[in-house]
Coordinates of C-alpha atoms in Angstrom, one line a residue:
M928 CA -43.6 171.2 181.6
P929 CA -42.2 174.6 180.7
P930 CA -41.6 177.2 183.3
R931 CA -44.7 179.0 184.4
A932 CA -45.6 182.5 183.3
H933 CA -46.4 184.9 186.1
P934 CA -49.6 186.9 185.9
Q935 CA -49.4 190.6 185.2
P936 CA -48.6 192.7 188.3
G937 CA -51.7 193.8 190.0
N938 CA -53.9 191.2 188.4
A939 CA -53.1 188.2 190.5
P940 CA -55.0 187.5 193.7
P941 CA -53.6 189.1 196.9
R942 CA -51.0 187.0 198.7
G943 CA -50.6 186.7 202.4
G944 CA -52.9 188.5 204.8
N945 CA -56.4 187.5 203.7
R946 CA -55.5 183.9 203.3
F947 CA -54.1 183.7 206.7
Q948 CA -57.0 185.5 208.2
R949 CA -59.3 182.8 206.7
E950 CA -57.1 180.2 208.3
R951 CA -57.6 181.6 211.7
E952 CA -61.3 181.7 211.4
R953 CA -61.8 178.3 210.0
P954 CA -63.1 175.7 212.5
K955 CA -60.9 172.7 213.1
H956 CA -61.9 169.2 214.1
F957 CA -59.8 167.2 216.5
V958 CA -61.3 163.7 216.0
K959 CA -61.7 164.1 212.3
T960 CA -58.0 165.1 211.9
I961 CA -56.8 162.1 214.0
L962 CA -58.9 159.6 212.0
R963 CA -57.6 161.0 208.7
L964 CA -54.0 160.9 210.0
L965 CA -54.4 157.3 211.0
G966 CA -55.6 156.6 207.5
Y967 CA -52.1 157.3 206.3
F968 CA -50.8 154.7 208.7
R969 CA -52.3 151.9 206.6
E970 CA -49.0 151.4 204.8
Q971 CA -47.4 150.8 208.2
W972 CA -50.1 148.5 209.5
Y973 CA -47.7 145.8 210.4
A974 CA -46.2 148.0 213.1
L975 CA -49.4 148.2 215.1
P976 CA -49.6 144.5 216.2
V977 CA -45.8 144.6 217.1
I978 CA -46.4 147.8 219.2
F979 CA -49.4 146.2 220.8
L980 CA -47.5 143.0 221.8
L981 CA -44.5 144.9 223.1
S982 CA -46.9 147.1 225.1
V983 CA -48.5 144.1 226.6
G984 CA -45.1 142.7 227.5
A985 CA -44.0 146.0 229.2
A986 CA -47.4 146.3 231.0
A987 CA -47.2 142.7 232.3
A988 CA -43.8 143.5 233.8
A989 CA -45.0 146.8 235.3
L990 CA -48.1 145.1 236.8
A991 CA -46.3 142.2 238.3
G992 CA -43.8 144.4 240.2
P993 CA -46.1 146.0 242.8
F994 CA -47.8 142.7 243.5
L995 CA -44.5 140.9 244.2
I996 CA -43.3 143.8 246.3
G997 CA -46.5 143.6 248.4
R998 CA -45.9 139.9 249.0
V999 CA -42.4 140.6 250.3
I1000 CA -43.7 143.4 252.6
D1001 CA -46.3 141.0 254.1
A1002 CA -43.5 138.4 254.7
L1003 CA -41.5 141.0 256.5
V1004 CA -44.4 142.5 258.6
Y1005 CA -45.8 139.2 259.8
P1006 CA -43.7 137.1 262.3
Y1007 CA -42.2 134.5 260.0
P1008 CA -38.8 132.9 260.8
A1009 CA -35.8 134.8 259.2
P1010 CA -34.6 131.8 257.1
E1011 CA -38.1 131.4 255.7
V1012 CA -38.4 135.1 254.8
T1013 CA -35.0 135.0 253.1
R1014 CA -35.9 131.9 251.1
F1015 CA -39.2 133.5 250.1
A1016 CA -37.9 137.0 249.3
L1017 CA -34.7 136.3 247.4
P1018 CA -36.4 134.7 244.4
I1019 CA -38.9 137.5 244.2
F1020 CA -36.0 140.1 244.2
G1021 CA -34.4 138.1 241.3
L1022 CA -37.7 138.0 239.5
L1023 CA -38.1 141.7 239.9
V1024 CA -34.7 142.4 238.4
V1025 CA -35.6 140.2 235.3
L1026 CA -39.0 141.9 235.0
Y1027 CA -37.6 145.5 235.1
L1028 CA -34.9 144.5 232.5
W1029 CA -37.7 143.1 230.3
D1030 CA -39.6 146.3 230.8
A1031 CA -36.6 148.4 229.6
C1032 CA -36.0 146.1 226.6
T1033 CA -39.6 146.2 225.5
N1034 CA -39.8 150.0 225.8
F1035 CA -36.6 150.3 223.7
L1036 CA -38.0 148.0 221.0
Q1037 CA -41.3 149.9 221.1
T1038 CA -39.6 153.2 220.5
W1039 CA -37.4 151.7 217.7
V1040 CA -40.4 150.2 215.8
V1041 CA -42.5 153.3 216.1
A1042 CA -39.7 155.7 215.1
G1043 CA -39.2 153.8 211.9
A1044 CA -42.9 153.5 211.2
S1045 CA -43.7 157.2 211.9
Q1046 CA -40.7 158.4 209.8
R1047 CA -41.8 156.2 206.9
L1048 CA -45.4 157.5 207.3
V1049 CA -44.2 161.2 207.2
R1050 CA -41.9 160.5 204.3
S1051 CA -44.9 159.2 202.4
M1052 CA -47.0 162.2 203.5
R1053 CA -44.2 164.6 202.5
Q1054 CA -43.8 162.8 199.1
Y1055 CA -47.6 162.9 198.5
L1056 CA -47.8 166.6 199.4
F1057 CA -44.9 167.5 197.1
K1058 CA -46.5 165.4 194.3
H1059 CA -49.8 167.1 195.0
L1060 CA -48.2 170.6 194.7
Q1061 CA -47.1 169.6 191.1
K1062 CA -50.8 169.1 190.2
L1063 CA -52.2 172.3 191.6
P1064 CA -53.2 175.1 189.3
I1065 CA -50.9 178.1 188.8
K1066 CA -53.4 180.4 190.6
F1067 CA -52.8 178.5 193.8
F1068 CA -49.2 179.6 193.9
D1069 CA -50.3 183.2 193.4
S1070 CA -52.2 183.1 196.7
Y1071 CA -49.6 181.5 198.9
M1072 CA -46.1 182.9 199.9
H1073 CA -43.5 180.4 198.9
G1074 CA -41.8 180.4 202.3
E1075 CA -45.2 179.5 203.8
L1076 CA -45.5 176.4 201.5
M1077 CA -41.9 175.5 202.4
S1078 CA -42.8 175.6 206.1
R1079 CA -45.7 173.3 205.6
L1080 CA -43.6 170.9 203.5
S1081 CA -40.7 170.8 206.0
N1082 CA -41.4 172.1 209.5
D1083 CA -45.0 170.9 209.8
T1084 CA -44.2 167.4 208.5
D1085 CA -41.2 167.2 210.8
N1086 CA -43.4 168.2 213.7
I1087 CA -45.9 165.4 212.8
A1088 CA -43.1 162.8 212.7
G1089 CA -41.6 163.9 216.0
I1090 CA -44.8 163.8 218.0
L1091 CA -46.7 161.1 216.2
G1092 CA -44.3 158.3 217.1
M1093 CA -44.2 159.3 220.8
A1094 CA -47.9 159.7 221.0
L1095 CA -48.6 156.3 219.4
V1096 CA -46.3 154.5 221.8
Q1097 CA -47.7 156.3 224.8
L1098 CA -51.3 155.9 223.9
T1099 CA -51.0 152.2 223.3
S1100 CA -49.0 151.8 226.5
I1101 CA -51.5 153.9 228.4
L1102 CA -54.5 151.9 227.2
I1103 CA -53.0 148.6 228.2
T1104 CA -51.5 149.8 231.5
V1105 CA -54.7 151.5 232.7
T1106 CA -56.7 148.4 231.8
G1107 CA -54.3 146.1 233.6
V1108 CA -53.9 148.3 236.7
L1109 CA -57.6 148.7 237.1
A1110 CA -58.1 144.9 236.9
M1111 CA -55.3 144.4 239.5
M1112 CA -56.8 147.0 241.9
L1113 CA -60.3 145.5 241.6
W1114 CA -58.8 142.1 242.3
L1115 CA -56.9 143.3 245.4
S1116 CA -59.6 145.5 246.9
P1117 CA -62.8 146.9 245.2
A1118 CA -63.3 149.3 248.1
M1119 CA -59.8 150.8 247.6
T1120 CA -60.4 151.0 243.9
F1121 CA -63.4 153.2 244.5
F1122 CA -61.2 155.8 246.4
A1123 CA -58.5 155.6 243.6
L1124 CA -61.0 156.4 240.9
V1125 CA -62.5 159.5 242.6
S1126 CA -59.8 161.7 240.9
V1127 CA -60.4 160.4 237.4
P1128 CA -63.1 163.0 236.4
L1129 CA -60.8 165.8 237.5
F1130 CA -58.1 164.5 235.2
F1131 CA -60.4 164.7 232.1
I1132 CA -61.8 168.1 233.1
V1133 CA -58.4 169.6 233.4
S1134 CA -57.1 167.9 230.2
K1135 CA -60.1 169.2 228.2
T1136 CA -59.9 172.7 229.5
I1137 CA -56.2 173.2 229.2
G1138 CA -55.9 171.1 226.0
G1139 CA -58.3 173.4 224.0
K1140 CA -56.3 176.5 224.9
T1141 CA -53.0 174.7 224.1
R1142 CA -54.1 173.5 220.7
K1143 CA -55.2 177.0 219.7
H1144 CA -51.9 178.5 220.6
F1145 CA -49.8 175.8 219.0
R1146 CA -51.7 176.3 215.7
Q1147 CA -51.0 180.1 216.0
Q1148 CA -47.4 179.3 216.6
Q1149 CA -47.1 177.1 213.4
L1150 CA -48.9 179.9 211.5
E1151 CA -46.4 182.6 212.6
L1152 CA -43.5 180.2 212.0
G1153 CA -44.7 179.8 208.4
L1154 CA -44.9 183.6 208.0
L1155 CA -41.4 183.9 209.5
N1156 CA -40.0 181.4 207.0
A1157 CA -41.8 183.2 204.1
K1158 CA -40.1 186.5 205.3
I1159 CA -36.7 184.9 205.5
E1160 CA -37.1 183.3 202.0
E1161 CA -38.3 186.5 200.5
D1162 CA -35.6 188.8 201.9
I1163 CA -32.7 186.5 201.2
T1164 CA -33.9 186.1 197.6
G1165 CA -34.2 189.9 197.3
M1166 CA -31.2 190.9 199.3
A1167 CA -29.6 192.8 196.4
V1168 CA -32.8 194.9 196.1
I1169 CA -32.9 195.5 199.9
K1170 CA -29.3 196.7 199.9
A1171 CA -29.7 198.8 196.7
Y1172 CA -32.5 200.8 198.2
G1173 CA -31.0 201.0 201.7
C1174 CA -34.0 199.1 203.2
E1175 CA -32.0 197.0 205.6
K1176 CA -33.4 198.7 208.6
K1177 CA -37.0 198.2 207.4
S1178 CA -36.3 194.6 206.6
V1179 CA -35.0 194.0 210.2
E1180 CA -38.0 195.8 211.7
D1181 CA -40.5 193.8 209.6
F1182 CA -38.6 190.6 210.7
A1183 CA -38.6 191.7 214.3
Q1184 CA -42.4 192.2 214.2
I1185 CA -43.1 188.7 212.8
N1186 CA -40.4 187.2 215.2
E1187 CA -42.2 188.9 218.1
R1188 CA -45.5 187.5 217.2
L1189 CA -43.9 184.1 217.0
R1190 CA -42.4 184.6 220.4
V1191 CA -45.8 185.6 221.9
A1192 CA -47.5 182.6 220.2
G1193 CA -44.8 180.2 221.3
T1194 CA -44.8 181.6 224.9
H1195 CA -48.5 181.2 225.2
A1196 CA -48.3 177.7 223.8
Q1197 CA -45.6 176.7 226.2
I1198 CA -47.3 178.3 229.2
W1199 CA -50.6 176.5 228.6
S1200 CA -48.8 173.3 227.9
G1201 CA -46.8 173.8 231.1
F1202 CA -50.0 174.1 233.2
I1203 CA -51.1 170.6 232.6
M1204 CA -48.4 168.6 234.3
P1205 CA -48.4 170.5 237.6
A1206 CA -52.2 170.4 237.7
M1207 CA -52.1 166.6 237.1
N1208 CA -49.4 166.1 239.8
V1209 CA -51.6 167.9 242.3
I1210 CA -54.6 165.7 241.5
N1211 CA -52.4 162.6 241.5
N1212 CA -50.9 163.4 244.9
L1213 CA -54.3 164.2 246.4
S1214 CA -55.5 160.8 245.0
L1215 CA -52.6 159.0 246.7
A1216 CA -53.3 160.7 250.0
V1217 CA -56.9 159.6 249.8
V1218 CA -55.8 156.0 248.9
A1219 CA -53.3 155.9 251.8
F1220 CA -55.9 157.2 254.3
A1221 CA -58.6 154.8 253.2
G1222 CA -56.0 151.9 253.2
A1223 CA -55.0 152.7 256.7
M1224 CA -58.6 152.7 257.9
L1225 CA -59.2 149.3 256.2
A1226 CA -56.0 147.8 257.6
I1227 CA -57.0 148.9 261.1
N1228 CA -60.3 147.1 260.6
G1229 CA -58.4 144.0 259.4
S1230 CA -60.0 144.1 255.9
I1231 CA -56.6 144.3 254.1
T1232 CA -52.9 143.7 254.9
V1233 CA -50.1 146.2 254.9
G1234 CA -48.6 144.5 251.8
I1235 CA -51.8 145.1 249.9
I1236 CA -51.7 148.8 250.9
A1237 CA -48.2 149.0 249.5
S1238 CA -49.1 147.2 246.3
F1239 CA -52.2 149.3 246.0
I1240 CA -50.3 152.6 246.4
A1241 CA -47.9 151.5 243.7
Y1242 CA -50.8 150.6 241.4
A1243 CA -52.4 153.9 242.2
R1244 CA -49.2 155.6 241.1
Q1245 CA -49.2 153.5 237.9
F1246 CA -52.8 154.4 237.3
G1247 CA -52.1 158.1 237.8
R1248 CA -48.9 158.2 235.8
P1249 CA -50.6 157.1 232.5
L1250 CA -53.3 159.7 233.1
N1251 CA -50.5 162.3 233.5
E1252 CA -48.8 161.0 230.4
L1253 CA -52.2 161.0 228.6
A1254 CA -52.6 164.7 229.5
S1255 CA -49.0 165.5 228.4
T1256 CA -49.4 163.4 225.2
Y1257 CA -52.7 165.1 224.5
N1258 CA -51.1 168.4 225.1
Q1259 CA -48.2 167.7 222.7
L1260 CA -50.6 166.1 220.2
Q1261 CA -52.2 169.6 219.8
S1262 CA -49.0 170.8 218.1
A1263 CA -48.8 167.8 215.8
L1264 CA -52.5 168.1 214.9
A1265 CA -52.1 171.8 214.2
S1266 CA -49.3 170.9 211.7
T1267 CA -51.4 168.1 210.3
E1268 CA -54.3 170.4 209.6
R1269 CA -52.0 172.8 207.8
V1270 CA -50.7 169.9 205.6
F1271 CA -54.3 168.6 205.0
E1272 CA -55.4 172.1 204.1
I1273 CA -52.9 172.0 201.1
L1274 CA -53.9 168.4 200.3
D1275 CA -57.5 169.5 200.2
V1276 CA -56.9 172.1 197.5
A1277 CA -58.5 170.9 194.2
E1278 CA -56.0 169.9 191.6
E1279 CA -56.0 171.2 188.1
T1280 CA -59.3 170.4 186.3
P1281 CA -58.7 166.8 185.0
D1282 CA -58.6 166.2 181.3
P1283 CA -62.1 165.2 180.0
P1284 CA -62.5 161.5 179.1
H1285 CA -62.5 162.4 175.4
A1286 CA -59.3 164.4 175.5
A1287 CA -56.7 163.2 173.0
A1288 CA -52.9 163.5 173.1
L1289 CA -51.6 166.2 170.9
T1290 CA -48.8 164.6 168.8
Q1291 CA -48.1 167.3 166.2
A1292 CA -49.6 170.8 166.3
R1293 CA -49.9 172.8 163.1
G1294 CA -50.2 175.9 165.3
D1295 CA -53.4 177.5 164.1
I1296 CA -54.8 179.4 167.1
R1297 CA -58.0 181.3 167.3
F1298 CA -59.5 183.3 170.2
Q1299 CA -63.3 183.5 170.1
N1300 CA -64.8 186.1 172.4
V1301 CA -62.5 185.1 175.3
T1302 CA -62.9 186.8 178.7
F1303 CA -60.7 186.0 181.8
G1304 CA -59.8 187.5 185.2
Y1305 CA -57.5 186.3 187.9
K1306 CA -60.1 187.4 190.4
P1307 CA -63.9 186.9 190.1
N1308 CA -65.7 189.8 188.4
S1309 CA -62.4 191.5 187.6
P1310 CA -61.6 190.6 184.0
V1311 CA -58.1 191.2 182.8
I1312 CA -59.1 190.6 179.1
S1313 CA -62.6 191.0 177.8
H1314 CA -64.2 189.7 174.6
C1315 CA -60.8 189.0 173.0
N1316 CA -60.9 187.9 169.3
F1317 CA -58.0 187.1 167.0
H1318 CA -56.7 184.5 164.6
A1319 CA -53.0 183.3 164.4
P1320 CA -52.6 181.2 161.2
S1321 CA -50.3 178.3 161.3
G1322 CA -46.6 179.3 160.9
S1323 CA -47.3 183.0 161.5
V1324 CA -45.5 185.3 163.9
I1325 CA -47.8 187.2 166.2
A1326 CA -46.5 190.1 168.2
L1327 CA -48.2 191.3 171.4
V1328 CA -47.5 194.9 172.3
G1329 CA -49.1 197.4 174.7
P1330 CA -48.6 199.0 178.1
T1331 CA -47.6 197.0 181.2
G1332 CA -50.6 195.3 182.8
A1333 CA -52.7 195.4 179.6
G1334 CA -53.0 191.6 179.4
K1335 CA -50.3 190.4 177.0
T1336 CA -48.9 187.8 179.3
T1337 CA -52.4 186.8 180.3
I1338 CA -53.1 185.9 176.7
V1339 CA -50.0 183.7 176.7
N1340 CA -51.1 182.1 180.0
L1341 CA -54.4 181.2 178.4
I1342 CA -52.9 179.7 175.3
T1343 CA -50.7 177.3 177.3
R1344 CA -53.7 176.6 179.7
F1345 CA -51.9 177.8 182.8
Y1346 CA -55.3 179.3 183.3
D1347 CA -58.7 178.4 181.8
T1348 CA -61.0 181.0 180.3
D1349 CA -64.0 182.4 182.2
A1350 CA -65.9 182.8 178.9
G1351 CA -65.3 182.2 175.3
E1352 CA -63.2 179.6 173.6
I1353 CA -59.6 179.1 172.4
L1354 CA -59.1 176.8 169.4
L1355 CA -55.9 175.0 168.4
D1356 CA -56.0 173.5 165.0
G1357 CA -59.8 173.9 165.0
K1358 CA -60.4 172.1 168.3
P1359 CA -60.8 173.6 171.8
L1360 CA -57.7 173.5 174.0
A1361 CA -59.7 171.3 176.5
S1362 CA -60.0 168.6 173.8
Y1363 CA -56.2 167.9 174.2
T1364 CA -54.6 166.4 177.3
R1365 CA -52.9 169.2 179.3
N1366 CA -49.5 167.6 179.3
S1367 CA -49.3 166.9 175.6
L1368 CA -50.6 170.5 174.9
R1369 CA -47.9 172.1 177.0
R1370 CA -45.2 169.9 175.4
A1371 CA -46.1 171.5 172.1
F1372 CA -45.0 174.9 173.4
G1373 CA -41.5 176.3 173.9
I1374 CA -41.4 179.3 176.3
V1375 CA -38.8 181.8 177.0
L1376 CA -39.9 184.1 179.8
Q1377 CA -38.6 187.5 180.8
D1378 CA -38.0 186.1 184.3
T1379 CA -35.6 183.3 183.6
Y1380 CA -35.4 180.4 186.1
L1381 CA -32.6 177.9 186.2
F1382 CA -32.4 175.0 188.6
T1383 CA -29.6 173.9 190.9
G1384 CA -27.2 171.7 189.0
S1385 CA -24.8 172.1 186.1
I1386 CA -25.4 174.1 183.0
M1387 CA -25.6 170.9 181.0
E1388 CA -28.3 169.5 183.3
N1389 CA -30.3 172.7 183.0
L1390 CA -30.1 172.7 179.2
R1391 CA -31.1 169.1 179.1
Y1392 CA -34.2 169.9 181.2
A1393 CA -36.1 170.6 178.0
N1394 CA -35.0 167.4 176.3
P1395 CA -33.7 164.7 178.5
D1396 CA -32.6 162.6 175.5
A1397 CA -30.5 165.3 174.0
S1398 CA -26.8 164.4 173.5
D1399 CA -23.9 166.6 174.6
A1400 CA -23.2 167.3 170.9
E1401 CA -26.8 168.5 170.3
I1402 CA -26.7 170.7 173.4
K1403 CA -23.5 172.3 172.3
K1404 CA -24.9 172.8 168.7
A1405 CA -27.9 174.6 170.1
A1406 CA -25.7 176.8 172.3
Q1407 CA -23.6 177.7 169.3
L1408 CA -26.8 178.6 167.3
V1409 CA -28.0 181.0 170.0
G1410 CA -24.5 182.4 170.7
A1411 CA -24.2 181.0 174.2
D1412 CA -21.4 178.6 173.5
H1413 CA -18.6 181.2 173.8
F1414 CA -19.5 182.4 177.4
I1415 CA -20.2 178.8 178.6
R1416 CA -16.7 177.6 177.5
Q1417 CA -15.2 180.5 179.4
L1418 CA -16.7 179.3 182.7
P1419 CA -14.4 177.4 185.1
E1420 CA -15.9 174.0 184.2
G1421 CA -17.5 174.8 180.9
Y1422 CA -20.9 173.1 180.3
H1423 CA -20.4 171.2 183.6
T1424 CA -20.1 174.4 185.7
P1425 CA -22.5 174.1 188.7
L1426 CA -25.0 176.9 189.1
A1427 CA -25.4 178.6 192.5
E1428 CA -28.9 178.9 194.0
N1429 CA -31.1 180.8 191.5
S1430 CA -28.0 180.8 189.2
R1431 CA -26.7 184.0 190.8
N1432 CA -23.2 183.3 189.5
L1433 CA -24.5 184.2 186.0
S1434 CA -25.6 187.6 184.7
S1435 CA -29.3 188.0 183.8
G1436 CA -28.3 188.1 180.1
Q1437 CA -26.4 184.8 180.4
R1438 CA -29.4 183.2 182.1
Q1439 CA -31.7 184.4 179.4
L1440 CA -29.3 183.0 176.7
L1441 CA -29.4 179.6 178.5
A1442 CA -33.2 179.7 178.6
I1443 CA -33.3 180.3 174.8
V1444 CA -30.9 177.4 174.3
R1445 CA -33.3 175.3 176.4
C1446 CA -36.2 176.3 174.1
V1447 CA -34.2 175.4 171.0
L1448 CA -33.5 171.9 172.4
A1449 CA -37.2 171.4 173.1
N1450 CA -37.9 171.8 169.3
P1451 CA -41.5 172.9 170.0
D1452 CA -44.3 173.3 167.5
I1453 CA -45.3 176.7 168.9
L1454 CA -43.0 179.4 170.3
I1455 CA -43.7 181.9 173.0
L1456 CA -41.1 184.6 173.6
D1457 CA -41.9 186.9 176.5
E1458 CA -39.4 189.7 176.3
A1459 CA -36.8 187.1 175.4
T1460 CA -34.0 189.6 174.6
S1461 CA -34.8 192.2 177.3
S1462 CA -31.7 191.4 179.4
V1463 CA -29.0 191.2 176.6
D1464 CA -26.9 193.8 175.0
T1465 CA -27.4 195.0 171.4
R1466 CA -24.8 192.8 169.9
T1467 CA -26.1 189.7 171.7
E1468 CA -29.6 190.7 170.8
A1469 CA -28.7 190.7 167.1
K1470 CA -27.3 187.1 167.4
I1471 CA -30.4 186.0 169.2
Q1472 CA -32.7 187.6 166.7
E1473 CA -30.9 185.7 163.9
A1474 CA -31.3 182.4 165.9
M1475 CA -34.9 183.2 166.7
T1476 CA -35.7 183.9 163.1
M1477 CA -34.3 180.5 162.1
L1478 CA -36.2 178.9 165.0
M1479 CA -39.5 180.6 164.2
R1480 CA -39.4 179.5 160.6
E1481 CA -42.6 177.4 159.8
R1482 CA -43.7 177.6 163.5
T1483 CA -46.4 179.7 165.0
S1484 CA -44.8 182.2 167.3
F1485 CA -46.0 184.6 169.9
V1486 CA -43.6 187.4 170.7
I1487 CA -44.2 189.8 173.6
A1488 CA -42.0 192.8 173.2
H1489 CA -41.6 196.4 174.4
R1490 CA -38.9 197.3 171.9
L1491 CA -41.1 197.6 168.8
R1492 CA -38.3 197.6 166.3
T1493 CA -37.7 193.9 167.2
I1494 CA -41.1 192.9 166.0
A1495 CA -41.5 195.1 162.9
G1496 CA -41.3 192.0 160.7
A1497 CA -44.1 190.1 162.5
D1498 CA -47.0 188.8 160.3
Q1499 CA -49.5 190.3 162.7
I1500 CA -49.2 192.7 165.6
L1501 CA -51.8 192.8 168.3
V1502 CA -52.0 196.0 170.3
V1503 CA -53.4 195.1 173.7
D1504 CA -54.9 197.9 175.7
K1505 CA -57.1 197.6 178.8
G1506 CA -57.7 193.9 178.2
Q1507 CA -58.9 194.2 174.7
I1508 CA -57.3 194.0 171.2
A1509 CA -57.3 197.7 170.4
E1510 CA -55.5 197.4 167.0
Q1511 CA -54.2 194.5 164.9
G1512 CA -52.4 194.3 161.6
N1513 CA -48.8 194.3 160.3
H1514 CA -46.3 197.0 160.9
Q1515 CA -47.1 199.0 157.8
E1516 CA -50.8 198.8 158.3
L1517 CA -50.6 199.9 161.9
M1518 CA -48.3 202.8 161.1
A1519 CA -50.7 203.9 158.4
H1520 CA -53.6 203.6 160.9
N1521 CA -51.9 206.3 162.9
G1522 CA -53.3 205.0 166.2
I1523 CA -51.8 203.6 169.5
Y1524 CA -49.1 201.6 167.8
R1525 CA -47.9 204.6 165.7
R1526 CA -47.6 206.7 168.8
M1527 CA -45.7 204.0 170.7
F1528 CA -43.4 203.5 167.8
D1529 CA -42.7 207.2 167.3
M1530 CA -42.0 207.7 171.0
Q1531 CA -39.4 204.9 171.0
M1532 CA -37.7 206.1 167.9
K1533 CA -37.4 209.5 169.5
G1534 CA -36.0 208.0 172.7
I1535 CA -39.0 208.9 174.9
H1536 CA -39.8 206.2 177.4

């Protein structure tokens, strides 16, 4: 797919503030998000029974310990002969050592299995999210800051991986442990069990109250983190502009404001998450005091032994500890679910309108293009072009001229189906654009944009991007045709010179030359040149014009240009003004018409800009 064309400035939907405001107001669903997240765990289903079995093993060891300790205490409290006590206690001590070692091993294996499963799950989610981004319409990227999308793809998915594994282990272990401990307590003393369970409602009330606040602040924290990443990405990319206009102070101040909001959100999230453990410890300690007092009264009455009290207190601690862990896990799960919702929000964005069932692959385009009463706007009820009509015969050169923001690039965006029309129809070779599959349609176009984008990698790799099957000889021949071969050979490693991020080790003119070479290699049926020579000097421009003339031969070509002398030989010139075709004809006809085009041309010839 060719590089995307950006909408005209001022025509694209607003980016940033409104979108994030809608995020804050949108209601979120805890249970729904968890169930949907677990749906992604289907690929790792085999890990669930392994985790369950290891949890059972660990719980068995943890449950057996207090019971055996109680037996030893009873043997010590009651007057048995010393040799008998020793013979009874030593095997139990040995068994306790084995049980605790087994508990440690099962916990380690549990963590190992879950870490692998959760990382594979998040890898799949990250891969699916990135793949989904490739299928979204161009207008989606006009409404999100790129740093914000990067934050969701990296920070949010990492947050899910870090907490999901821990939560899965703890929730499984908590479920088994609580069930086992409750069974043991009921077996030892139903009366004592009643006193131990008095505090359970308090656990859930505190968890629900604090958990709701925590989730809200963790979501705000992730939101502010996304804004911070967007600010960093934007300012680093535009550092030359910041320095050129002396805006370093303002950049730092803007960053400080976002950073401060992130600090506040993070502080609130951590404070509320910090409330839950002390509150749980207070409830747990009060519960143990109640259990100890009730046990003492029952022991005095002879209903239970001292060993049972000791075992029961240990079980009560085990019963309270999972509830504490549940509260902590629930608390931390808020952060993961906030990240999950942000990821799901992107996944829920509708992909580009799928090709209709009858759509056919475009194998060879003649290039006959017709606009029939086309209307389009980037925002509803705000048309950028209105009732646009023109015909570009096959093999003709069509020039688009007019003031900035008039709608020239918008017309190109519609031809390539980066956007679909709101009304009217665009025909290619007599058929609507929607009758062709979108991918085959875009492969028929070769595009050179004013804003050239090159990817990280060598020059050779970037040139081959348009035609992966092109040989080195074909690439060098195309570079010679355009006039780029000379400067490429002067680079340290020639065609294999690696490009820095955003190709900043090349001038803008050199980047544009490489983009034109890439277009030549694509050998398209239809050419679109959006200010293709705007960043090159006059001598280089002459060479490119010669190459473009050769390349445009027998191809339908659309040329957007502000320097009118470069398009004087076009078959048809469309003067776009306020979203409409104000004038159309060749150079001689428009000059004779003495209208907008004539005034623009005369002003440029006189050097008035």
